[in-house]
Each structure stands twice: as C-alpha cells, then as structure tokens.
Coordinates of C-alpha atoms in Angstrom, one line a residue:
M106 CA -56.5 8.6 -30.6
A107 CA -55.5 11.4 -28.2
V108 CA -55.7 10.7 -24.5
R109 CA -56.6 13.5 -22.1
M110 CA -54.7 13.1 -18.8
K111 CA -55.7 14.4 -15.4
R112 CA -53.7 17.4 -14.2
Y113 CA -52.2 15.6 -11.2
D114 CA -51.1 12.7 -13.4
M115 CA -49.3 15.2 -15.6
D116 CA -47.7 16.9 -12.6
R117 CA -46.5 13.5 -11.3
M118 CA -45.0 12.7 -14.7
C119 CA -43.2 16.1 -14.9
L120 CA -41.8 15.7 -11.4
G121 CA -40.6 12.2 -12.2
A122 CA -39.0 13.4 -15.4
I123 CA -37.2 16.1 -13.5
A124 CA -36.0 13.7 -10.8
L125 CA -34.8 11.3 -13.5
W126 CA -32.9 14.2 -15.3
L127 CA -31.3 15.2 -12.0
L128 CA -30.2 11.7 -11.4
V129 CA -28.7 11.3 -14.8
L130 CA -27.0 14.7 -14.5
G131 CA -25.5 13.7 -11.1
S132 CA -24.3 10.4 -12.6
C133 CA -22.6 12.3 -15.5
K134 CA -20.9 14.6 -13.2
S135 CA -19.6 11.7 -11.1
K136 CA -18.3 9.9 -14.2
G137 CA -16.9 13.0 -15.8
A138 CA -15.2 14.4 -12.7
S139 CA -12.1 16.4 -13.5
S140 CA -8.8 14.5 -13.3
D141 CA -7.6 17.5 -11.3
S142 CA -10.0 16.9 -8.5
P143 CA -8.3 15.4 -5.4
Q144 CA -8.6 11.7 -5.2
E145 CA -10.2 10.7 -1.9
Q146 CA -8.7 7.2 -1.9
S147 CA -5.1 7.6 -0.7
T148 CA -2.2 6.3 -2.8
E149 CA 0.0 4.1 -0.5
I150 CA 3.7 5.0 -0.8
R151 CA 6.5 2.7 0.3
P152 CA 9.8 4.5 -0.2
S153 CA 12.4 2.0 -1.3
S154 CA 15.2 3.9 0.5
T155 CA 15.3 6.1 3.5
V156 CA 18.2 8.1 2.0
V157 CA 17.0 11.3 0.4
L158 CA 19.1 12.7 -2.4
S159 CA 20.3 16.3 -1.9
A160 CA 18.7 19.1 -3.7
A161 CA 20.1 20.3 -7.0
P162 CA 22.3 23.4 -6.6
E163 CA 21.1 26.7 -8.0
Q164 CA 24.4 27.0 -9.9
S165 CA 26.7 24.3 -11.2
E166 CA 28.9 22.9 -8.5
A167 CA 30.7 20.5 -10.7
A168 CA 33.9 21.9 -12.0
G169 CA 34.2 21.8 -15.8
T170 CA 35.7 18.4 -16.4
H171 CA 37.9 17.7 -19.4
R172 CA 38.2 14.3 -21.1
P173 CA 40.8 14.3 -23.8
V174 CA 40.6 12.0 -26.9
N175 CA 42.1 8.6 -26.5
K176 CA 43.6 8.2 -29.9
K177 CA 44.5 10.4 -32.9
L178 CA 41.7 11.5 -35.1
E179 CA 41.6 10.2 -38.6
V180 CA 39.1 10.4 -41.5
G181 CA 36.1 8.0 -41.4
Q182 CA 36.7 6.6 -37.9
K183 CA 33.8 4.8 -36.2
V184 CA 33.3 3.8 -32.6
D185 CA 31.7 0.5 -31.8
I186 CA 29.2 0.8 -28.9
P187 CA 28.5 -2.6 -27.3
S188 CA 25.0 -3.9 -26.5
G189 CA 23.9 -3.1 -23.0
A190 CA 21.6 -1.0 -20.8
F191 CA 21.9 2.6 -19.7
L192 CA 19.7 5.1 -17.9
S193 CA 18.0 7.5 -20.3
G194 CA 17.1 11.0 -19.2
S195 CA 17.9 12.9 -16.1
T196 CA 17.2 13.0 -12.4
P197 CA 14.0 15.0 -11.4
G198 CA 15.1 18.3 -9.9
D199 CA 18.3 18.6 -12.1
R200 CA 19.1 22.1 -13.3
G201 CA 18.0 22.7 -16.8
R202 CA 15.8 19.6 -17.0
D203 CA 12.6 19.7 -19.0
A204 CA 10.4 17.2 -17.3
S205 CA 7.9 17.1 -20.2
L206 CA 10.6 15.9 -22.6
E207 CA 13.3 14.1 -20.5
P208 CA 12.6 10.7 -18.9
A209 CA 13.4 10.2 -15.3
L210 CA 16.3 7.9 -15.6
V211 CA 14.5 5.1 -17.4
K212 CA 16.5 1.9 -18.0
V213 CA 16.9 1.2 -21.8
E214 CA 18.4 -1.8 -23.5
L215 CA 20.2 -1.2 -26.8
G216 CA 21.8 -3.6 -29.2
A217 CA 25.3 -3.0 -30.5
Y218 CA 25.8 -0.3 -33.1
S219 CA 28.6 2.0 -34.5
I220 CA 28.7 5.7 -34.5
D221 CA 30.9 8.2 -36.4
R222 CA 33.6 9.6 -34.1
L223 CA 33.0 13.1 -35.5
P224 CA 30.0 14.9 -36.9
Y225 CA 29.5 14.5 -40.7
P226 CA 31.7 14.5 -42.8
N227 CA 33.6 12.7 -40.0
D228 CA 36.9 14.3 -41.2
P229 CA 39.1 16.1 -38.6
S230 CA 40.3 18.5 -41.4
M231 CA 36.8 19.7 -42.1
E232 CA 34.2 21.6 -40.2
P233 CA 30.9 19.8 -39.4
R234 CA 28.4 19.9 -42.2
T235 CA 25.5 22.1 -41.1
G236 CA 22.6 23.9 -42.8
V237 CA 20.9 20.7 -44.0
T238 CA 17.4 19.4 -43.4
R239 CA 16.9 16.0 -41.7
R240 CA 16.0 14.4 -45.0
E241 CA 19.2 15.7 -46.6
A242 CA 21.2 14.4 -43.6
E243 CA 19.5 11.0 -44.0
Q244 CA 20.5 10.9 -47.7
L245 CA 24.1 11.8 -46.9
C246 CA 24.4 9.0 -44.4
A247 CA 22.7 6.6 -46.8
E248 CA 25.3 7.4 -49.5
R249 CA 27.9 6.0 -47.0
K250 CA 25.7 2.9 -46.4
Q251 CA 24.9 4.3 -42.9
R252 CA 21.9 6.0 -41.3
L253 CA 21.1 8.8 -38.9
C254 CA 21.5 7.8 -35.2
T255 CA 18.4 7.3 -33.1
E256 CA 18.3 9.8 -30.2
L257 CA 18.9 7.0 -27.6
E258 CA 21.9 5.8 -29.5
W259 CA 23.2 9.4 -29.5
E260 CA 22.5 9.7 -25.8
R261 CA 24.3 6.5 -24.8
A262 CA 27.4 7.4 -26.9
C263 CA 27.4 10.8 -25.1
K264 CA 27.0 9.5 -21.6
G265 CA 29.7 6.9 -22.0
P266 CA 30.1 3.7 -19.9
E267 CA 30.0 5.8 -16.7
E268 CA 26.8 7.4 -17.7
N269 CA 28.0 11.0 -17.1
A270 CA 25.6 14.0 -17.3
Y271 CA 27.8 15.6 -20.0
S272 CA 30.1 14.1 -22.7
T273 CA 33.0 15.7 -20.8
G274 CA 32.1 14.2 -17.4
Q275 CA 29.9 15.4 -14.6
G276 CA 30.4 19.0 -15.5
W277 CA 30.6 20.8 -18.9
D278 CA 34.0 21.8 -20.2
G279 CA 33.3 25.2 -21.8
A280 CA 36.6 25.0 -23.8
C281 CA 35.0 22.3 -25.9
E282 CA 32.9 24.9 -27.7
K283 CA 36.1 26.4 -29.2
Q284 CA 38.0 23.1 -29.6
P285 CA 35.4 20.4 -30.0
Q286 CA 38.0 17.9 -31.5
A287 CA 39.9 18.0 -28.2
C288 CA 36.9 16.6 -26.2
A289 CA 35.7 13.0 -26.1
S290 CA 33.0 11.1 -24.3
G291 CA 33.7 8.0 -22.2
F292 CA 33.3 6.0 -25.4
D293 CA 35.8 8.3 -27.2
V294 CA 33.2 9.8 -29.4
V295 CA 34.3 13.3 -30.1
G296 CA 32.6 16.7 -30.0
M297 CA 29.2 15.6 -28.6
G298 CA 27.2 18.5 -27.2
T299 CA 29.2 21.1 -29.1
I300 CA 26.5 21.5 -31.9
R301 CA 22.9 20.5 -32.3
E302 CA 22.5 17.3 -34.2
W303 CA 19.7 15.7 -36.1
T304 CA 18.5 12.2 -35.0
S305 CA 16.1 9.9 -36.7
S306 CA 13.7 10.0 -33.8
D307 CA 10.3 11.7 -33.9
W308 CA 8.1 13.1 -31.1
D309 CA 4.3 13.5 -31.1
V310 CA 3.8 16.9 -29.5
G311 CA 0.2 16.0 -28.6
D312 CA -1.4 19.0 -30.1
G313 CA -4.1 17.0 -31.8
E314 CA -2.5 17.1 -35.2
S315 CA -0.9 14.2 -37.0
K316 CA 2.3 16.1 -37.6
T317 CA 5.3 15.1 -35.4
S318 CA 8.5 17.0 -34.5
A319 CA 12.0 15.8 -35.1
V320 CA 14.2 15.3 -32.1
L321 CA 17.6 17.1 -31.9
R322 CA 20.4 16.3 -29.5
G323 CA 23.4 18.4 -28.5
G324 CA 23.6 22.1 -27.8
R325 CA 24.4 25.5 -29.3
K326 CA 27.5 27.6 -28.6
G327 CA 27.3 30.3 -26.0
V328 CA 24.4 28.9 -24.0
A329 CA 24.1 27.7 -20.4
D330 CA 26.1 24.6 -19.4
T331 CA 22.9 22.7 -18.9
E332 CA 22.1 23.1 -22.6
H333 CA 25.0 20.7 -23.3
R334 CA 23.7 17.8 -21.2
C335 CA 23.5 14.4 -22.8
A336 CA 19.9 14.0 -21.8
R337 CA 18.7 17.3 -23.3
R338 CA 16.2 17.0 -26.0
E339 CA 15.0 19.7 -28.4
L340 CA 12.2 19.5 -30.9
A341 CA 12.4 21.0 -34.5
D342 CA 10.6 20.9 -37.8
A343 CA 12.3 18.2 -39.9
Q344 CA 12.6 20.9 -42.7
A345 CA 14.5 23.2 -40.5
Q346 CA 18.1 24.3 -41.3
G347 CA 20.6 26.1 -39.2
M348 CA 24.3 26.9 -39.3
D349 CA 24.7 25.2 -35.9
L350 CA 22.6 22.2 -36.9
G351 CA 24.6 19.2 -38.0
F352 CA 24.4 15.4 -37.7
R353 CA 26.5 12.3 -37.5
C354 CA 25.9 8.8 -38.9
C355 CA 25.5 5.4 -37.2
G356 CA 25.9 1.9 -38.5
G357 CA 24.2 -1.5 -37.8
A358 CA 20.6 -2.2 -37.3
A359 CA 18.7 0.8 -35.9
N360 CA 17.6 0.2 -32.3
A361 CA 13.8 0.2 -31.9
A362 CA 13.9 1.6 -28.3
R363 CA 12.3 5.0 -28.0
V364 CA 11.6 7.6 -25.4
S365 CA 8.0 7.4 -24.0
K366 CA 5.8 10.3 -23.1
P367 CA 5.3 10.8 -19.4
P368 CA 1.8 9.9 -18.1
T369 CA -0.7 12.6 -17.4
L370 CA -1.4 12.4 -13.6
P371 CA -4.1 14.1 -11.5
T372 CA -2.8 17.4 -10.1
F373 CA -3.3 16.3 -6.5
R374 CA -3.6 12.9 -4.9
R375 CA -3.7 12.0 -1.2
A376 CA -0.7 9.9 -0.1
K377 CA -0.5 7.3 2.6
L378 CA 2.8 6.6 4.2
D379 CA 4.2 5.6 7.6
A380 CA 5.4 8.4 9.9
S381 CA 8.3 6.4 11.2
Q382 CA 9.6 5.9 7.7
V383 CA 9.2 9.6 7.1
A384 CA 11.3 10.3 10.2
S385 CA 14.0 8.0 8.8
M386 CA 14.0 9.9 5.5
L387 CA 14.1 13.3 7.2
R388 CA 17.1 12.4 9.3
T389 CA 19.1 12.2 6.0
V390 CA 18.1 15.8 5.1
P391 CA 20.4 18.3 6.9
Q392 CA 17.7 21.0 7.2
L393 CA 15.3 18.6 8.9
A394 CA 17.6 16.2 10.8
D395 CA 16.9 18.0 14.2
L396 CA 13.2 17.4 14.1
G397 CA 13.4 13.9 15.7
E398 CA 10.5 11.6 15.4
V399 CA 7.6 13.1 13.4
K400 CA 3.9 12.8 13.3
F401 CA 1.3 14.0 11.0
F402 CA -1.5 16.4 12.0
Q403 CA -5.0 14.9 12.3
E404 CA -8.0 15.4 10.1
P405 CA -10.6 16.8 10.5
D406 CA -9.8 18.2 14.0
D407 CA -6.6 20.1 13.1
V408 CA -8.2 21.3 9.8
N409 CA -11.1 22.8 11.8
R410 CA -8.7 24.4 14.3
V411 CA -6.7 26.1 11.5
V412 CA -9.9 27.4 9.8
A413 CA -11.3 28.6 13.2
R414 CA -8.2 30.7 13.9
G415 CA -8.9 32.8 10.8
D416 CA -12.0 34.3 9.3
A417 CA -11.4 33.7 5.5
G418 CA -13.5 30.6 5.0
R419 CA -12.2 27.9 2.7
Q420 CA -13.0 29.8 -0.4
G421 CA -13.3 26.8 -2.7
N422 CA -10.1 25.2 -1.4
T423 CA -9.6 21.7 -0.2
L424 CA -7.8 21.6 3.2
T425 CA -6.0 18.5 4.4
T426 CA -3.4 17.3 6.8
S427 CA -2.6 14.3 4.6
P428 CA 0.6 14.1 2.6
L429 CA 0.0 14.9 -1.1
L430 CA 1.3 13.7 -4.4
W431 CA 1.5 16.8 -6.6
S432 CA 1.9 16.9 -10.3
P433 CA 2.2 20.6 -11.2
A434 CA 3.4 20.0 -14.8
L435 CA 3.7 17.1 -17.3
G436 CA 6.4 14.8 -16.1
E437 CA 6.7 16.3 -12.7
E438 CA 5.6 14.5 -9.5
L439 CA 6.3 15.6 -6.0
L440 CA 5.5 14.4 -2.5
V441 CA 4.5 17.3 -0.2
M442 CA 3.9 17.0 3.5
A443 CA 3.5 18.9 6.7
G444 CA 4.1 17.5 10.2
L445 CA 5.4 18.1 13.7
G446 CA 8.7 17.0 15.0
A447 CA 9.5 15.8 18.6
S448 CA 11.6 18.9 18.9
G449 CA 8.4 20.9 19.0
S450 CA 8.9 22.5 15.6
S451 CA 6.5 22.0 12.7
F452 CA 7.7 21.7 9.1
I453 CA 6.7 21.7 5.4
A454 CA 8.7 19.6 2.9
A455 CA 8.5 18.9 -0.8
F456 CA 10.4 16.0 -2.5
H457 CA 10.9 15.1 -6.1
R458 CA 9.6 11.6 -6.7
L459 CA 12.2 9.4 -8.5
P460 CA 11.9 6.0 -10.1
D461 CA 11.5 3.0 -7.7
D462 CA 9.9 5.3 -5.2
R463 CA 13.1 7.1 -4.2
Y464 CA 13.1 10.8 -3.3
R465 CA 15.1 13.9 -3.7
I466 CA 14.7 17.0 -1.6
A467 CA 13.1 19.9 -3.4
S468 CA 12.4 22.5 -0.7
T469 CA 11.9 22.6 3.1
F470 CA 10.5 25.1 5.6
V471 CA 10.7 24.8 9.4
L472 CA 8.7 26.8 11.9
K473 CA 11.0 26.7 14.9
N474 CA 9.2 26.1 18.2
D475 CA 5.8 26.3 16.5
P476 CA 3.7 23.2 17.1
G477 CA 1.2 24.1 14.4
P478 CA -1.1 22.5 13.3
I479 CA -0.4 23.1 9.6
V480 CA -2.7 22.2 6.8
L481 CA -2.2 22.1 3.0
G482 CA -4.7 23.8 0.9
F483 CA -5.3 23.4 -2.8
N484 CA -7.6 24.0 -5.7
G485 CA -7.7 21.5 -8.5
W486 CA -7.9 24.2 -11.1
V487 CA -4.6 25.8 -10.0
K488 CA -1.7 23.5 -10.9
N489 CA 1.4 25.4 -10.0
R490 CA 0.9 26.1 -6.3
L491 CA -0.7 25.1 -3.1
T492 CA -1.0 26.9 0.3
W493 CA 0.3 25.9 3.7
S494 CA -1.3 27.5 6.8
S495 CA -1.5 27.4 10.5
C496 CA -4.2 30.1 10.6
W497 CA -6.3 30.1 7.4
G498 CA -6.3 33.6 5.8
C499 CA -4.0 35.1 8.5
I500 CA -1.0 37.2 7.3
G501 CA 2.3 35.9 8.4
E502 CA 0.9 32.5 9.4
E503 CA 0.6 30.9 6.0
G504 CA 2.4 30.8 2.7
L505 CA 2.7 29.2 -0.7
I506 CA 4.5 26.1 -2.2
V507 CA 5.2 27.2 -5.7
H508 CA 6.4 25.3 -8.8
R509 CA 8.7 27.6 -10.9
D510 CA 10.7 27.3 -14.1
Q511 CA 12.8 24.2 -14.6
G512 CA 11.0 22.4 -11.9
R513 CA 12.2 24.5 -9.0
I514 CA 10.1 24.4 -5.9
V515 CA 9.9 27.3 -3.5
I516 CA 8.2 27.4 -0.1
E517 CA 7.5 30.9 1.1
Q518 CA 5.8 32.7 3.9
R519 CA 3.5 35.6 3.4

C-alpha cells in the first residue's frame, strides 16, 4: 500500500540524504587522498653520521685505472668466488646512476660459486659468442653442465673484493674496450664491462602486464664511462639478439638473492630533525661551513611574512619552513632544507639520502648577508621541482630546486 508523505517530511529526508552523501564523499576523499599530498605528520630523522659525503663530480675525476690479469689466460678457466657479502648497486648521486633500477648500496649475501674467466666460449683464442637469445645462451651453458650467472653473481665478480665501481678499479680504463683480455677485475675475472652480457635474472617492469624483462650487465663499446659500471643494469627482451650481446657461464648452485624494486614514496613529506645536528652536518660541507650554528625559520609566522611581501597568493602551493623529504622519481629520496646561519646568511641545501640515514650533498645555495626568511613551496602534482622564496612571487627573490637527468639537483635563482 502506497503511503503519502507530508511535504516537510520529504524535504527533511532529502536534506538528510544529501548530508549523508556529503559525509560519505568526504570520508572517501580522506581515505583516498593522493600519496603525493604532503604528510602533515613529520618523519623524524636521526642522521647516523654528521659527515656528509661530497657531491658527485660533473665529469669523471677518477683517472682511468688499469688492473692487468694475474695469470696467463687458458681455455676453460673458471674463477671461484667465495661466499660472502657485498654492497649491491651504487651511491645515490653517482654519475650515470639510474635510481629506478640500481639499488642504493644494499648488502647482499651470496654463497660460493664459480664464473668463467672470459665470456663464452671462454677461450682466449676466440671472440666472445654474441648474437644469441637468452634461451640460446642458457642452452650453451647447460651443454657444459653450467648455467647463466645471476645478475648479482655477475656484479660481485665485477666489483671484486675491494668493491670497486668498475671492473678496472675506481675509474674505467678505456683501453679495455680494444683489449678486453688485458683487463681483469679484483677477482681476476677478465673483460667484464667490455660487452653487454645476458644474466638469468628477470625484472618486473611494473607496466601491469605479466611479461618481465631480462636483465643485462656490462656495457657497449664507445659509450660513456659510466655505462661500464659494475652496478649498471639494462633491461631487454629475452628474445633480443645483438652483435655486442654475449654471456658467460657460472657453476654451482644458483644464488637466490635478487635485486628488489625501490619502494614508491610520497613526493613530499615533512621531516623533523635537530638544528644542532644539522649544523654539525653543514660544517663538513665546504660551501656551508661558514654558516656557523643554524636555525630553521618558524611556521606560520615566517610563511606569512614571505607571502605578505609579494602579491602572488599561494596559487595552490603548500608553503612551509619545515625540512622536507622529497622523492622526485622512483628510487630517489632527498632531504631539502632552508635555514639561517649565525653568520647572518640564509641558505637552501639538498642532500641525497643514503642507507642507514647517511647523506650526500646534492646542491647548495647561500644568500650572503640575507637573513630571510625563506620558505619552501611545492605542489603534490609536480614531482620534479619545488620553489624556494623570501618574497612569494617576487622576481629575483625566489627560485627553483630542480631534479634533472641522472638524479642531478640544481638550485637556481630567478
């Protein structure tokens, strides 16, 4: 039986339904907030060392080092690699580093294994076998009762017991491209980094498909020195073939250790750290050593002062005086801060965040005899840059902190 309702009852029900809908919508927005939104709860940072590593040079400063072979090359030689740990990957901020692929010096334990001293056919009288797919390489190793090396086995053999960046040492010896059999790693494995090599390792590219990519190690001829680093990884279709794409075989049980994907972090997070500890860190940075004791600017008073000096409005940006943890790309994490030194100069500094909460200088900018205040401005939808400002929207009194290719950070004034 139909029931006729009074008009005011219907109005009350409609208003109640609308209120309930708005409440649910607000709840959904809260739960579904973008991971790129700044997290209001600060992440406490306790640097494990007050010594900040120096920034990576724009060009290679390490002279091309040469490590000759220890013993005469013969057919079928193998090198026994003992069980032990090594640091996989590279240091954040290194030239040529791909942070999305290379771990940040992750400790890896490997069991003992053997590796062919030369690329297949492991014969000093023959050129490396190239132009084969990974499956064909696996079959050729299996015919010798061996297997393809995992990528971490390859990397450890390349870095050697001293864990060098290149098989030839801390710098790449370009002569090895012409005479690969004259160059050995610290384990006396020969020719590593002179051609690209198949490994048995796969990598989920994370594109939503089930297909994975095969991992290559080594480098091509005629490319930048950083392309020959032991930590360098390259992805390829397992069916690919190339005249510079070879392989070498390993023996013993395959190590199960594998490279893990870097976590996806919020683009911006507020950081909480002690100003006195920051001062100790900055004293180890030549560009900032003269600042003396430092203090952070205050929120909201200093933010309001910076906004009031200009007439641009915030324009959808979040402004803060808090230090920030910034993740502009997968695998990249930086600590960015602005502050005032006892010298009367204000500064902006960006540091690469390393394992164990250590830091490496990325970029600095000092405003001599300018007490600020300085704020950091960001928009969660823009990952690769943030703004610094002492007068919001004023030409010459603000600038950008920009993440560029290969993890380079540039602080500029505009």
